[in-house]
Each structure stands twice: as C-alpha cells, then as structure tokens.
Amino acid sequence: MHAVYVIQNDVSKEIYIGSTSNLKARLVSHNARGKKATTRNDGAWHYIYIELFRSKDDALERERKLKAHGSAKQKLKLRLQKSLL
C-alpha cells in the first residue's frame, strides 16, 4: 500500500505533502531533527490527511498534483480547514 500524506508542524504551522509506503517510519523520520529540509528544531510534525493507493505510480501522480500549487492543492486545503492545527 502506498500513501500520500499531509503533515503539519505544531509550532511553525508549516504544511508538507509527501508520499511513502511506510507511514510510521516516515513520520519518525520527519521528527528526527536531522538535516533534511522537513525537519525542525522545535515542534513536531503530525499527520493531518492521508490517501491510500494500491499503485505507487498513482500515489506519486497524486503527490505531484498536490505539490503543483494548483486547484487540487487549493481544494484539499479548503476541505481540511477545520483539521489544520
């Protein structure tokens, strides 16, 4: 199973969109305080939204559409208004 996810940092309120086949390990990685662009020194990342796909290609295509800052991303943000931190 492959997932497209939206996480949000509870301090900076930043949102990140990504994809993975292991949701638990991916969130641990985001919160590991490493050198990756999605790690932060303060706050923690939390899942806000997850979509599951059987096909990795379908998940990657959905991730690309959401990251393109187009209508798909805007519609998702509207749908998640009350779910954001």
PDB file of N, CA and C in Angstrom:
ATOM      1  N   MET A   1       0.842  -1.167   0.000  1.00  0.00           N
ATOM      2  CA  MET A   1       0.000   0.000   0.000  1.00  0.00           C
ATOM      3  C   MET A   1       0.893   1.237   0.000  1.00  0.00           C
ATOM      4  N   HIS A   2       0.527   2.225  -0.769  1.00  0.00           N
ATOM      5  CA  HIS A   2       1.277   3.481  -0.859  1.00  0.00           C
ATOM      6  C   HIS A   2       0.363   4.614  -0.399  1.00  0.00           C
ATOM      7  N   ALA A   3       0.949   5.609   0.230  1.00  0.00           N
ATOM      8  CA  ALA A   3       0.164   6.694   0.797  1.00  0.00           C
ATOM      9  C   ALA A   3       0.692   8.049   0.358  1.00  0.00           C
ATOM     10  N   VAL A   4      -0.227   8.967   0.158  1.00  0.00           N
ATOM     11  CA  VAL A   4       0.087  10.383   0.002  1.00  0.00           C
ATOM     12  C   VAL A   4      -0.399  11.014   1.298  1.00  0.00           C
ATOM     13  N   TYR A   5       0.443  11.827   1.912  1.00  0.00           N
ATOM     14  CA  TYR A   5       0.095  12.366   3.218  1.00  0.00           C
ATOM     15  C   TYR A   5       0.335  13.868   3.279  1.00  0.00           C
ATOM     16  N   VAL A   6      -0.375  14.488   4.218  1.00  0.00           N
ATOM     17  CA  VAL A   6      -0.169  15.891   4.541  1.00  0.00           C
ATOM     18  C   VAL A   6       0.169  15.923   6.024  1.00  0.00           C
ATOM     19  N   ILE A   7       1.306  16.546   6.351  1.00  0.00           N
ATOM     20  CA  ILE A   7       1.680  16.718   7.747  1.00  0.00           C
ATOM     21  C   ILE A   7       1.785  18.208   8.038  1.00  0.00           C
ATOM     22  N   GLN A   8       1.634  18.542   9.322  1.00  0.00           N
ATOM     23  CA  GLN A   8       1.758  19.935   9.728  1.00  0.00           C
ATOM     24  C   GLN A   8       2.584  19.997  11.005  1.00  0.00           C
ATOM     25  N   ASN A   9       3.454  21.002  11.075  1.00  0.00           N
ATOM     26  CA  ASN A   9       4.267  21.225  12.258  1.00  0.00           C
ATOM     27  C   ASN A   9       3.426  21.988  13.277  1.00  0.00           C
ATOM     28  N   ASP A  10       3.418  21.508  14.536  1.00  0.00           N
ATOM     29  CA  ASP A  10       2.548  22.127  15.539  1.00  0.00           C
ATOM     30  C   ASP A  10       3.046  23.470  16.062  1.00  0.00           C
ATOM     31  N   VAL A  11       4.277  23.842  15.763  1.00  0.00           N
ATOM     32  CA  VAL A  11       4.789  25.145  16.188  1.00  0.00           C
ATOM     33  C   VAL A  11       4.782  26.139  15.027  1.00  0.00           C
ATOM     34  N   SER A  12       5.418  25.771  13.932  1.00  0.00           N
ATOM     35  CA  SER A  12       5.528  26.698  12.787  1.00  0.00           C
ATOM     36  C   SER A  12       4.274  26.716  11.916  1.00  0.00           C
ATOM     37  N   LYS A  13       3.413  25.716  12.079  1.00  0.00           N
ATOM     38  CA  LYS A  13       2.175  25.564  11.305  1.00  0.00           C
ATOM     39  C   LYS A  13       2.429  25.288   9.823  1.00  0.00           C
ATOM     40  N   GLU A  14       3.686  25.007   9.469  1.00  0.00           N
ATOM     41  CA  GLU A  14       4.011  24.665   8.081  1.00  0.00           C
ATOM     42  C   GLU A  14       3.303  23.381   7.689  1.00  0.00           C
ATOM     43  N   ILE A  15       3.010  23.263   6.397  1.00  0.00           N
ATOM     44  CA  ILE A  15       2.391  22.060   5.835  1.00  0.00           C
ATOM     45  C   ILE A  15       3.365  21.442   4.848  1.00  0.00           C
ATOM     46  N   TYR A  16       3.436  20.104   4.860  1.00  0.00           N
ATOM     47  CA  TYR A  16       4.282  19.375   3.916  1.00  0.00           C
ATOM     48  C   TYR A  16       3.462  18.245   3.324  1.00  0.00           C
ATOM     49  N   ILE A  17       3.610  18.035   2.031  1.00  0.00           N
ATOM     50  CA  ILE A  17       2.937  16.950   1.311  1.00  0.00           C
ATOM     51  C   ILE A  17       3.994  15.973   0.841  1.00  0.00           C
ATOM     52  N   GLY A  18       3.760  14.684   1.057  1.00  0.00           N
ATOM     53  CA  GLY A  18       4.725  13.674   0.632  1.00  0.00           C
ATOM     54  C   GLY A  18       4.037  12.355   0.340  1.00  0.00           C
ATOM     55  N   SER A  19       4.848  11.355   0.001  1.00  0.00           N
ATOM     56  CA  SER A  19       4.317  10.007  -0.235  1.00  0.00           C
ATOM     57  C   SER A  19       5.279   8.990   0.347  1.00  0.00           C
ATOM     58  N   THR A  20       4.749   7.840   0.713  1.00  0.00           N
ATOM     59  CA  THR A  20       5.550   6.799   1.332  1.00  0.00           C
ATOM     60  C   THR A  20       4.804   5.466   1.279  1.00  0.00           C
ATOM     61  N   SER A  21       5.536   4.407   1.533  1.00  0.00           N
ATOM     62  CA  SER A  21       4.890   3.100   1.691  1.00  0.00           C
ATOM     63  C   SER A  21       4.923   2.668   3.160  1.00  0.00           C
ATOM     64  N   ASN A  22       5.528   3.500   4.030  1.00  0.00           N
ATOM     65  CA  ASN A  22       5.607   3.191   5.461  1.00  0.00           C
ATOM     66  C   ASN A  22       5.333   4.476   6.257  1.00  0.00           C
ATOM     67  N   LEU A  23       4.079   4.706   6.596  1.00  0.00           N
ATOM     68  CA  LEU A  23       3.682   5.939   7.258  1.00  0.00           C
ATOM     69  C   LEU A  23       4.351   6.135   8.619  1.00  0.00           C
ATOM     70  N   LYS A  24       4.444   5.072   9.393  1.00  0.00           N
ATOM     71  CA  LYS A  24       5.032   5.180  10.731  1.00  0.00           C
ATOM     72  C   LYS A  24       6.499   5.608  10.658  1.00  0.00           C
ATOM     73  N   ALA A  25       7.271   4.931   9.817  1.00  0.00           N
ATOM     74  CA  ALA A  25       8.699   5.251   9.685  1.00  0.00           C
ATOM     75  C   ALA A  25       8.901   6.641   9.097  1.00  0.00           C
ATOM     76  N   ARG A  26       8.031   7.057   8.207  1.00  0.00           N
ATOM     77  CA  ARG A  26       8.187   8.365   7.567  1.00  0.00           C
ATOM     78  C   ARG A  26       7.971   9.494   8.571  1.00  0.00           C
ATOM     79  N   LEU A  27       6.982   9.357   9.449  1.00  0.00           N
ATOM     80  CA  LEU A  27       6.749  10.392  10.446  1.00  0.00           C
ATOM     81  C   LEU A  27       7.904  10.443  11.450  1.00  0.00           C
ATOM     82  N   VAL A  28       8.422   9.293  11.826  1.00  0.00           N
ATOM     83  CA  VAL A  28       9.595   9.252  12.701  1.00  0.00           C
ATOM     84  C   VAL A  28      10.751   9.987  12.041  1.00  0.00           C
ATOM     85  N   SER A  29      10.930   9.769  10.755  1.00  0.00           N
ATOM     86  CA  SER A  29      11.995  10.432  10.004  1.00  0.00           C
ATOM     87  C   SER A  29      11.812  11.948   9.984  1.00  0.00           C
ATOM     88  N   HIS A  30      10.586  12.415   9.788  1.00  0.00           N
ATOM     89  CA  HIS A  30      10.324  13.855   9.773  1.00  0.00           C
ATOM     90  C   HIS A  30      10.609  14.491  11.138  1.00  0.00           C
ATOM     91  N   ASN A  31      10.350  13.744  12.201  1.00  0.00           N
ATOM     92  CA  ASN A  31      10.524  14.278  13.549  1.00  0.00           C
ATOM     93  C   ASN A  31      11.899  13.988  14.141  1.00  0.00           C
ATOM     94  N   ALA A  32      12.838  13.475  13.348  1.00  0.00           N
ATOM     95  CA  ALA A  32      14.141  13.031  13.857  1.00  0.00           C
ATOM     96  C   ALA A  32      15.144  14.149  14.087  1.00  0.00           C
ATOM     97  N   ARG A  33      14.828  15.378  13.766  1.00  0.00           N
ATOM     98  CA  ARG A  33      15.741  16.509  13.961  1.00  0.00           C
ATOM     99  C   ARG A  33      17.046  16.350  13.186  1.00  0.00           C
ATOM    100  N   GLY A  34      16.940  15.771  12.013  1.00  0.00           N
ATOM    101  CA  GLY A  34      18.115  15.546  11.172  1.00  0.00           C
ATOM    102  C   GLY A  34      18.422  16.747  10.306  1.00  0.00           C
ATOM    103  N   LYS A  35      19.077  16.508   9.198  1.00  0.00           N
ATOM    104  CA  LYS A  35      19.480  17.592   8.309  1.00  0.00           C
ATOM    105  C   LYS A  35      18.558  17.748   7.106  1.00  0.00           C
ATOM    106  N   LYS A  36      17.499  16.961   7.046  1.00  0.00           N
ATOM    107  CA  LYS A  36      16.581  17.060   5.922  1.00  0.00           C
ATOM    108  C   LYS A  36      15.818  18.370   5.959  1.00  0.00           C
ATOM    109  N   ALA A  37      15.336  18.785   4.826  1.00  0.00           N
ATOM    110  CA  ALA A  37      14.604  20.056   4.723  1.00  0.00           C
ATOM    111  C   ALA A  37      13.308  20.042   5.521  1.00  0.00           C
ATOM    112  N   THR A  38      12.755  18.877   5.805  1.00  0.00           N
ATOM    113  CA  THR A  38      11.468  18.823   6.506  1.00  0.00           C
ATOM    114  C   THR A  38      11.621  18.600   8.000  1.00  0.00           C
ATOM    115  N   THR A  39      12.818  18.649   8.544  1.00  0.00           N
ATOM    116  CA  THR A  39      12.977  18.534   9.995  1.00  0.00           C
ATOM    117  C   THR A  39      13.076  19.929  10.598  1.00  0.00           C
ATOM    118  N   ARG A  40      12.609  20.069  11.816  1.00  0.00           N
ATOM    119  CA  ARG A  40      12.638  21.350  12.514  1.00  0.00           C
ATOM    120  C   ARG A  40      13.217  21.146  13.908  1.00  0.00           C
ATOM    121  N   ASN A  41      13.835  22.188  14.460  1.00  0.00           N
ATOM    122  CA  ASN A  41      14.385  22.107  15.810  1.00  0.00           C
ATOM    123  C   ASN A  41      13.312  22.221  16.878  1.00  0.00           C
ATOM    124  N   ASP A  42      12.185  22.824  16.537  1.00  0.00           N
ATOM    125  CA  ASP A  42      11.111  22.934  17.503  1.00  0.00           C
ATOM    126  C   ASP A  42       9.822  22.402  16.897  1.00  0.00           C
ATOM    127  N   GLY A  43       8.965  21.930  17.753  1.00  0.00           N
ATOM    128  CA  GLY A  43       7.693  21.390  17.299  1.00  0.00           C
ATOM    129  C   GLY A  43       7.820  19.993  16.731  1.00  0.00           C
ATOM    130  N   ALA A  44       6.688  19.424  16.464  1.00  0.00           N
ATOM    131  CA  ALA A  44       6.631  18.082  15.894  1.00  0.00           C
ATOM    132  C   ALA A  44       5.668  18.082  14.719  1.00  0.00           C
ATOM    133  N   TRP A  45       5.913  17.181  13.777  1.00  0.00           N
ATOM    134  CA  TRP A  45       5.031  17.008  12.626  1.00  0.00           C
ATOM    135  C   TRP A  45       3.927  16.032  13.014  1.00  0.00           C
ATOM    136  N   HIS A  46       2.721  16.305  12.550  1.00  0.00           N
ATOM    137  CA  HIS A  46       1.560  15.445  12.795  1.00  0.00           C
ATOM    138  C   HIS A  46       0.831  15.220  11.480  1.00  0.00           C
ATOM    139  N   TYR A  47       0.330  13.983  11.302  1.00  0.00           N
ATOM    140  CA  TYR A  47      -0.476  13.709  10.120  1.00  0.00           C
ATOM    141  C   TYR A  47      -1.793  14.475  10.205  1.00  0.00           C
ATOM    142  N   ILE A  48      -2.143  15.117   9.105  1.00  0.00           N
ATOM    143  CA  ILE A  48      -3.403  15.840   9.003  1.00  0.00           C
ATOM    144  C   ILE A  48      -4.345  15.102   8.051  1.00  0.00           C
ATOM    145  N   TYR A  49      -3.755  14.464   7.031  1.00  0.00           N
ATOM    146  CA  TYR A  49      -4.561  13.844   5.978  1.00  0.00           C
ATOM    147  C   TYR A  49      -3.744  12.746   5.308  1.00  0.00           C
ATOM    148  N   ILE A  50      -4.402  11.640   4.964  1.00  0.00           N
ATOM    149  CA  ILE A  50      -3.731  10.517   4.298  1.00  0.00           C
ATOM    150  C   ILE A  50      -4.670   9.952   3.241  1.00  0.00           C
ATOM    151  N   GLU A  51      -4.124   9.687   2.048  1.00  0.00           N
ATOM    152  CA  GLU A  51      -4.839   8.974   0.984  1.00  0.00           C
ATOM    153  C   GLU A  51      -4.040   7.710   0.688  1.00  0.00           C
ATOM    154  N   LEU A  52      -4.717   6.574   0.557  1.00  0.00           N
ATOM    155  CA  LEU A  52      -4.047   5.304   0.275  1.00  0.00           C
ATOM    156  C   LEU A  52      -4.273   4.866  -1.166  1.00  0.00           C
ATOM    157  N   PHE A  53      -3.235   4.280  -1.755  1.00  0.00           N
ATOM    158  CA  PHE A  53      -3.260   3.793  -3.135  1.00  0.00           C
ATOM    159  C   PHE A  53      -2.640   2.410  -3.206  1.00  0.00           C
ATOM    160  N   ARG A  54      -3.159   1.582  -4.071  1.00  0.00           N
ATOM    161  CA  ARG A  54      -2.516   0.287  -4.317  1.00  0.00           C
ATOM    162  C   ARG A  54      -1.310   0.447  -5.217  1.00  0.00           C
ATOM    163  N   SER A  55      -1.345   1.413  -6.095  1.00  0.00           N
ATOM    164  CA  SER A  55      -0.284   1.618  -7.079  1.00  0.00           C
ATOM    165  C   SER A  55       0.641   2.760  -6.645  1.00  0.00           C
ATOM    166  N   LYS A  56       1.939   2.498  -6.665  1.00  0.00           N
ATOM    167  CA  LYS A  56       2.911   3.537  -6.352  1.00  0.00           C
ATOM    168  C   LYS A  56       2.829   4.665  -7.373  1.00  0.00           C
ATOM    169  N   ASP A  57       2.637   4.313  -8.635  1.00  0.00           N
ATOM    170  CA  ASP A  57       2.536   5.333  -9.687  1.00  0.00           C
ATOM    171  C   ASP A  57       1.357   6.273  -9.449  1.00  0.00           C
ATOM    172  N   ASP A  58       0.220   5.727  -9.020  1.00  0.00           N
ATOM    173  CA  ASP A  58      -0.944   6.563  -8.732  1.00  0.00           C
ATOM    174  C   ASP A  58      -0.657   7.498  -7.557  1.00  0.00           C
ATOM    175  N   ALA A  59       0.010   6.987  -6.534  1.00  0.00           N
ATOM    176  CA  ALA A  59       0.345   7.815  -5.373  1.00  0.00           C
ATOM    177  C   ALA A  59       1.292   8.943  -5.769  1.00  0.00           C
ATOM    178  N   LEU A  60       2.301   8.628  -6.570  1.00  0.00           N
ATOM    179  CA  LEU A  60       3.263   9.650  -6.988  1.00  0.00           C
ATOM    180  C   LEU A  60       2.612  10.706  -7.870  1.00  0.00           C
ATOM    181  N   GLU A  61       1.677  10.299  -8.710  1.00  0.00           N
ATOM    182  CA  GLU A  61       0.953  11.254  -9.557  1.00  0.00           C
ATOM    183  C   GLU A  61       0.100  12.194  -8.702  1.00  0.00           C
ATOM    184  N   ARG A  62      -0.579  11.639  -7.709  1.00  0.00           N
ATOM    185  CA  ARG A  62      -1.396  12.471  -6.807  1.00  0.00           C
ATOM    186  C   ARG A  62      -0.509  13.444  -6.024  1.00  0.00           C
ATOM    187  N   GLU A  63       0.635  12.967  -5.552  1.00  0.00           N
ATOM    188  CA  GLU A  63       1.568  13.837  -4.829  1.00  0.00           C
ATOM    189  C   GLU A  63       2.025  14.997  -5.724  1.00  0.00           C
ATOM    190  N   ARG A  64       2.365  14.691  -6.966  1.00  0.00           N
ATOM    191  CA  ARG A  64       2.791  15.737  -7.907  1.00  0.00           C
ATOM    192  C   ARG A  64       1.695  16.785  -8.104  1.00  0.00           C
ATOM    193  N   LYS A  65       0.450  16.325  -8.243  1.00  0.00           N
ATOM    194  CA  LYS A  65      -0.658  17.255  -8.444  1.00  0.00           C
ATOM    195  C   LYS A  65      -0.855  18.153  -7.227  1.00  0.00           C
ATOM    196  N   LEU A  66      -0.735  17.590  -6.039  1.00  0.00           N
ATOM    197  CA  LEU A  66      -0.914  18.389  -4.833  1.00  0.00           C
ATOM    198  C   LEU A  66       0.234  19.366  -4.612  1.00  0.00           C
ATOM    199  N   LYS A  67       1.427  18.990  -5.008  1.00  0.00           N
ATOM    200  CA  LYS A  67       2.588  19.861  -4.825  1.00  0.00           C
ATOM    201  C   LYS A  67       2.679  20.950  -5.897  1.00  0.00           C
ATOM    202  N   ALA A  68       1.876  20.856  -6.925  1.00  0.00           N
ATOM    203  CA  ALA A  68       1.937  21.805  -8.041  1.00  0.00           C
ATOM    204  C   ALA A  68       1.296  23.155  -7.715  1.00  0.00           C
ATOM    205  N   HIS A  69       0.751  23.331  -6.516  1.00  0.00           N
ATOM    206  CA  HIS A  69       0.128  24.587  -6.090  1.00  0.00           C
ATOM    207  C   HIS A  69      -1.047  24.984  -6.974  1.00  0.00           C
ATOM    208  N   GLY A  70      -1.675  24.008  -7.585  1.00  0.00           N
ATOM    209  CA  GLY A  70      -2.823  24.277  -8.451  1.00  0.00           C
ATOM    210  C   GLY A  70      -4.138  24.094  -7.721  1.00  0.00           C
ATOM    211  N   SER A  71      -5.174  23.834  -8.501  1.00  0.00           N
ATOM    212  CA  SER A  71      -6.513  23.720  -7.927  1.00  0.00           C
ATOM    213  C   SER A  71      -6.648  22.509  -7.002  1.00  0.00           C
ATOM    214  N   ALA A  72      -5.926  21.426  -7.264  1.00  0.00           N
ATOM    215  CA  ALA A  72      -6.017  20.249  -6.402  1.00  0.00           C
ATOM    216  C   ALA A  72      -5.565  20.583  -4.983  1.00  0.00           C
ATOM    217  N   LYS A  73      -4.486  21.327  -4.864  1.00  0.00           N
ATOM    218  CA  LYS A  73      -3.979  21.707  -3.544  1.00  0.00           C
ATOM    219  C   LYS A  73      -4.943  22.670  -2.856  1.00  0.00           C
ATOM    220  N   GLN A  74      -5.483  23.621  -3.589  1.00  0.00           N
ATOM    221  CA  GLN A  74      -6.411  24.589  -3.007  1.00  0.00           C
ATOM    222  C   GLN A  74      -7.694  23.909  -2.530  1.00  0.00           C
ATOM    223  N   LYS A  75      -8.211  22.960  -3.320  1.00  0.00           N
ATOM    224  CA  LYS A  75      -9.415  22.225  -2.919  1.00  0.00           C
ATOM    225  C   LYS A  75      -9.155  21.400  -1.665  1.00  0.00           C
ATOM    226  N   LEU A  76      -7.983  20.783  -1.587  1.00  0.00           N
ATOM    227  CA  LEU A  76      -7.647  19.991  -0.409  1.00  0.00           C
ATOM    228  C   LEU A  76      -7.544  20.886   0.824  1.00  0.00           C
ATOM    229  N   LYS A  77      -6.908  22.043   0.694  1.00  0.00           N
ATOM    230  CA  LYS A  77      -6.797  22.968   1.828  1.00  0.00           C
ATOM    231  C   LYS A  77      -8.177  23.425   2.310  1.00  0.00           C
ATOM    232  N   LEU A  78      -9.086  23.667   1.392  1.00  0.00           N
ATOM    233  CA  LEU A  78     -10.442  24.054   1.771  1.00  0.00           C
ATOM    234  C   LEU A  78     -11.136  22.928   2.536  1.00  0.00           C
ATOM    235  N   ARG A  79     -10.928  21.696   2.072  1.00  0.00           N
ATOM    236  CA  ARG A  79     -11.535  20.535   2.721  1.00  0.00           C
ATOM    237  C   ARG A  79     -10.983  20.298   4.116  1.00  0.00           C
ATOM    238  N   LEU A  80      -9.734  20.711   4.335  1.00  0.00           N
ATOM    239  CA  LEU A  80      -9.053  20.431   5.598  1.00  0.00           C
ATOM    240  C   LEU A  80      -9.037  21.623   6.555  1.00  0.00           C
ATOM    241  N   GLN A  81      -9.757  22.672   6.253  1.00  0.00           N
ATOM    242  CA  GLN A  81      -9.725  23.889   7.074  1.00  0.00           C
ATOM    243  C   GLN A  81      -9.843  23.616   8.570  1.00  0.00           C
ATOM    244  N   LYS A  82     -10.765  22.768   8.958  1.00  0.00           N
ATOM    245  CA  LYS A  82     -11.013  22.520  10.375  1.00  0.00           C
ATOM    246  C   LYS A  82     -10.092  21.439  10.942  1.00  0.00           C
ATOM    247  N   SER A  83      -9.314  20.802  10.110  1.00  0.00           N
ATOM    248  CA  SER A  83      -8.391  19.760  10.561  1.00  0.00           C
ATOM    249  C   SER A  83      -6.987  20.291  10.814  1.00  0.00           C
ATOM    250  N   LEU A  84      -6.684  21.475  10.308  1.00  0.00           N
ATOM    251  CA  LEU A  84      -5.350  22.027  10.470  1.00  0.00           C
ATOM    252  C   LEU A  84      -5.126  22.449  11.907  1.00  0.00           C
ATOM    253  N   LEU A  85      -3.867  22.392  12.340  1.00  0.00           N
ATOM    254  CA  LEU A  85      -3.516  22.753  13.716  1.00  0.00           C
ATOM    255  C   LEU A  85      -3.621  24.246  13.936  1.00  0.00           C
TER     256      LEU A  85
END
